[in-house]
XYZ file of C-alpha atoms in Angstrom:
257
model
C 30.605 -42.126 -9.480
C 27.909 -40.520 -11.631
C 25.334 -42.928 -10.320
C 26.205 -41.935 -6.750
C 25.982 -38.441 -7.633
C 22.572 -38.829 -9.096
C 21.452 -40.662 -6.095
C 22.869 -37.826 -3.930
C 21.161 -35.254 -5.846
C 17.950 -37.157 -5.956
C 17.988 -37.626 -2.092
C 18.774 -33.901 -1.643
C 15.775 -32.969 -3.809
C 13.371 -35.394 -2.040
C 14.611 -33.869 1.375
C 14.055 -30.321 0.202
C 10.485 -31.236 -1.098
C 9.606 -33.000 2.072
C 11.094 -30.043 4.241
C 9.235 -27.410 2.275
C 5.917 -29.457 2.365
C 6.103 -29.726 6.257
C 6.737 -26.095 6.471
C 3.748 -25.286 4.365
C 1.671 -27.686 6.451
C 3.124 -26.472 9.804
C 2.968 -22.574 9.178
C 1.556 -20.826 12.354
C -1.659 -19.061 12.376
C -1.452 -15.426 13.400
C -4.172 -13.054 14.429
C -3.913 -9.425 15.675
C -6.495 -8.397 18.177
C -6.871 -4.683 18.639
C -7.818 -3.809 22.229
C -9.465 -0.689 23.654
C -7.767 -0.889 27.061
C -10.196 0.755 29.501
C -12.844 1.054 27.026
C -13.619 -2.643 27.571
C -14.865 -1.735 31.016
C -17.468 0.704 29.685
C -18.183 -0.078 26.148
C -20.980 -2.754 25.733
C -20.268 -3.456 22.253
C -16.743 -4.418 23.069
C -16.969 -5.514 26.758
C -14.902 -7.705 28.859
C -17.431 -10.358 28.466
C -17.306 -10.140 24.616
C -13.498 -10.162 24.745
C -13.469 -13.156 26.948
C -15.891 -15.035 24.296
C -13.646 -13.898 21.416
C -10.448 -15.266 23.002
C -12.158 -18.604 23.949
C -13.431 -18.832 20.514
C -9.887 -18.108 18.925
C -8.445 -20.693 21.131
C -4.840 -19.528 20.915
C -1.782 -21.632 21.838
C 0.323 -18.381 22.321
C -0.689 -14.875 23.207
C 1.707 -12.061 22.639
C 0.953 -9.260 24.873
C 1.357 -5.462 25.152
C 3.362 -6.320 28.613
C 7.051 -5.172 29.053
C 9.293 -8.356 29.775
C 10.667 -6.636 32.707
C 7.116 -6.145 34.336
C 5.846 -9.619 33.474
C 7.160 -11.782 36.361
C 5.815 -9.527 38.907
C 2.368 -9.467 37.307
C 2.439 -13.317 37.211
C 3.711 -13.684 40.820
C 0.862 -11.374 41.870
C -1.811 -13.299 40.056
C -0.537 -16.529 41.274
C -0.557 -15.135 44.823
C -4.214 -13.835 45.056
C -5.757 -14.021 41.645
C -5.308 -10.365 40.930
C -2.497 -8.268 39.411
C -0.844 -5.230 41.304
C 1.977 -4.579 38.799
C 1.071 -0.892 37.950
C 1.750 -0.983 34.215
C -0.130 -4.251 33.752
C -3.062 -2.977 35.932
C -3.770 -0.362 33.380
C -5.074 -3.066 30.800
C -8.262 -4.804 31.746
C -7.676 -7.101 28.648
C -5.000 -8.818 30.712
C -6.257 -8.166 34.343
C -9.845 -9.283 33.647
C -9.485 -11.535 30.662
C -6.256 -13.065 29.558
C -4.767 -13.816 33.034
C -7.973 -15.235 34.381
C -8.517 -17.400 31.133
C -5.071 -18.811 31.750
C -6.602 -20.889 34.446
C -9.009 -22.757 32.240
C -7.328 -22.517 28.862
C -4.028 -23.978 27.614
C -2.040 -21.156 26.123
C 1.376 -19.399 26.876
C 1.516 -15.669 27.609
C 4.522 -13.873 26.101
C 5.405 -10.245 27.193
C 6.488 -8.193 23.991
C 6.004 -4.612 24.710
C 8.974 -2.293 23.996
C 7.713 0.276 26.568
C 9.818 1.425 29.337
C 8.897 4.132 32.132
C 12.013 6.324 31.255
C 10.761 6.401 27.541
C 7.218 7.256 28.469
C 8.470 9.946 30.765
C 10.826 11.330 28.170
C 8.120 11.405 25.491
C 5.732 13.335 27.775
C 8.474 16.051 28.443
C 9.407 16.529 24.930
C 5.604 16.641 23.729
C 4.882 19.349 26.470
C 8.022 21.265 25.494
C 6.813 21.157 21.697
C 3.457 22.272 22.601
C 4.584 25.325 24.672
C 7.415 26.209 22.026
C 6.349 29.386 20.097
C 8.301 28.217 17.066
C 6.376 25.030 16.806
C 2.918 26.458 16.851
C 2.397 25.373 13.213
C 3.601 21.863 13.873
C 1.370 21.397 16.875
C -1.601 22.773 15.089
C -1.077 20.447 12.169
C -1.106 17.620 14.624
C -4.151 18.770 16.485
C -6.083 19.179 13.129
C -5.116 15.835 11.997
C -6.549 14.433 15.538
C -9.755 16.243 14.878
C -10.207 14.730 11.404
C -9.664 11.395 12.629
C -12.040 11.974 15.554
C -14.771 13.441 13.351
C -14.602 10.487 10.944
C -14.894 8.005 13.824
C -17.838 9.861 15.197
C -19.456 10.056 11.767
C -19.152 6.202 11.309
C -20.349 5.637 14.925
C -18.455 2.348 15.264
C -15.386 3.394 16.964
C -15.669 0.747 19.602
C -17.295 -1.912 17.702
C -14.820 -4.996 17.364
C -16.095 -5.650 13.747
C -15.216 -2.164 12.711
C -11.967 -2.081 14.627
C -10.693 -5.077 12.758
C -11.088 -3.425 9.303
C -8.644 -1.711 7.078
C -10.887 1.221 7.212
C -10.359 1.640 10.865
C -6.620 1.509 10.330
C -6.923 4.167 7.608
C -8.853 6.659 9.578
C -6.793 6.184 12.673
C -3.670 6.641 10.520
C -4.559 10.227 9.532
C -3.563 11.509 12.948
C -0.952 8.951 13.530
C 0.721 9.534 10.344
C 1.044 13.317 10.949
C 2.360 12.644 14.530
C 4.853 10.349 13.317
C 6.099 12.561 10.494
C 6.455 15.665 12.751
C 7.748 14.204 15.992
C 9.026 10.542 15.505
C 12.708 11.547 15.287
C 12.420 14.186 17.895
C 10.727 11.968 20.472
C 13.290 9.201 20.242
C 12.449 5.934 21.507
C 8.838 7.091 22.329
C 8.246 8.154 18.728
C 5.346 6.240 16.850
C 7.490 4.275 14.506
C 10.284 3.801 17.083
C 8.029 2.391 19.772
C 6.286 0.183 17.195
C 9.753 -1.041 15.999
C 10.522 -1.987 19.580
C 7.156 -3.678 20.062
C 7.640 -5.641 16.675
C 11.180 -6.671 17.529
C 9.867 -8.556 20.655
C 7.035 -9.931 18.536
C 9.303 -11.090 15.654
C 11.603 -12.879 18.229
C 8.706 -14.792 19.594
C 7.507 -15.693 15.944
C 10.971 -16.944 15.004
C 11.301 -18.948 18.297
C 7.979 -20.778 17.334
C 8.508 -20.877 13.584
C 6.604 -23.718 11.802
C 5.115 -25.200 14.917
C 1.556 -25.347 13.596
C 0.477 -23.061 16.425
C -2.170 -20.386 16.657
C -0.744 -17.197 17.876
C -2.689 -14.215 18.970
C -1.228 -10.742 19.220
C -3.039 -8.359 21.624
C -2.180 -4.603 21.473
C -3.980 -1.445 21.548
C -6.119 -1.233 18.194
C -3.901 1.790 16.932
C -0.877 -0.557 16.644
C -2.853 -3.073 14.618
C -2.205 -1.553 11.116
C 1.414 -1.058 11.775
C 1.817 -4.738 12.810
C -0.045 -6.057 9.999
C 1.949 -4.288 7.399
C 5.021 -6.074 8.786
C 3.384 -9.414 9.361
C 2.023 -9.515 5.599
C 5.716 -9.396 4.542
C 6.331 -12.937 6.268
C 5.875 -15.979 4.128
C 6.120 -18.477 7.199
C 2.849 -17.532 8.817
C -0.842 -17.672 7.863
C -2.548 -14.525 8.833
C -6.204 -14.954 9.865
C -8.941 -12.484 9.754
C -11.047 -11.701 13.056
C -14.398 -11.508 11.567
C -15.035 -15.223 11.408
C -14.411 -15.545 15.151
C -16.491 -12.313 15.740
C -19.292 -13.831 13.791
C -19.376 -16.929 15.986
C -19.650 -15.082 19.254
C -22.682 -13.023 18.064
C-alpha cells in the first residue's frame, strides 16, 4: 500500500513538474503599443508608415484593440465590403483604419476589440465636466486640474519628443503624462462615474484580461494597442501577472530605424 502511495505521489510530482515547465515555456509575450490617434497622420516621427513597419516587425498573433466590442462587427463588415471602415467610433483611429485592418489582409493575426467605451458614458462624462467647469464652487478644483495639464504640456514641450515612439514607450513619458492624469483622476474619477479615468481603464482592462485568460499559455505574441496615455495604467496591472512575458518596444523600434 505504501509503495502504491509513493508511486502515486511520484507521478503527481512529475506531472506538476512537467506542467509547470510547459507553462514557463508557453508563456505569451505581451507588448503595449501607445498610439497617438490622428497624430499618426501628421507627425512624421510616428507616421502611418512607421506604425505599419513597427507592427510588421512585431509580428503579433493577436492584437487587442481600443475598439468597443459592440462596434467591431460593423467595422469588420464595412472593411470586408469595400476595404474601408465607416463605423463612426473606429473611424476616429487611423491606427486601425489605415494600419491594422489593412495589415490583416497580408498578416496572420486575430483582432480582438477590448475597449470599455460606450457613447452614453462619453456623453455623460462631457456633460459632467462641463458642469464642473461652470460651477462657481469648483473653481479651485478646475484650476488645479488645468495647472496640472499645463505642467505636463510644458515638460513635454521642453523635452521635445512628445510624438517620438521611442520616448512614448518609456517610463518617463508615463510619469510626465500622469502628472495631469493623476490630478484629473483624484478630483473627478468618482464624480464622472464610468467615464472617470480609473473607471474607464478598469473597463478597458477587464476586457484585456478576459482575452489574456482565454489565451493563457498558448505561446503567442499579443499586442495591446491603445492611446499612449493608457499605457502606464495597463503596464502597472500587467506587471502583476506571472503568466506572461512583457516585452519592451525599443528593440522593435531599433529594427525599423
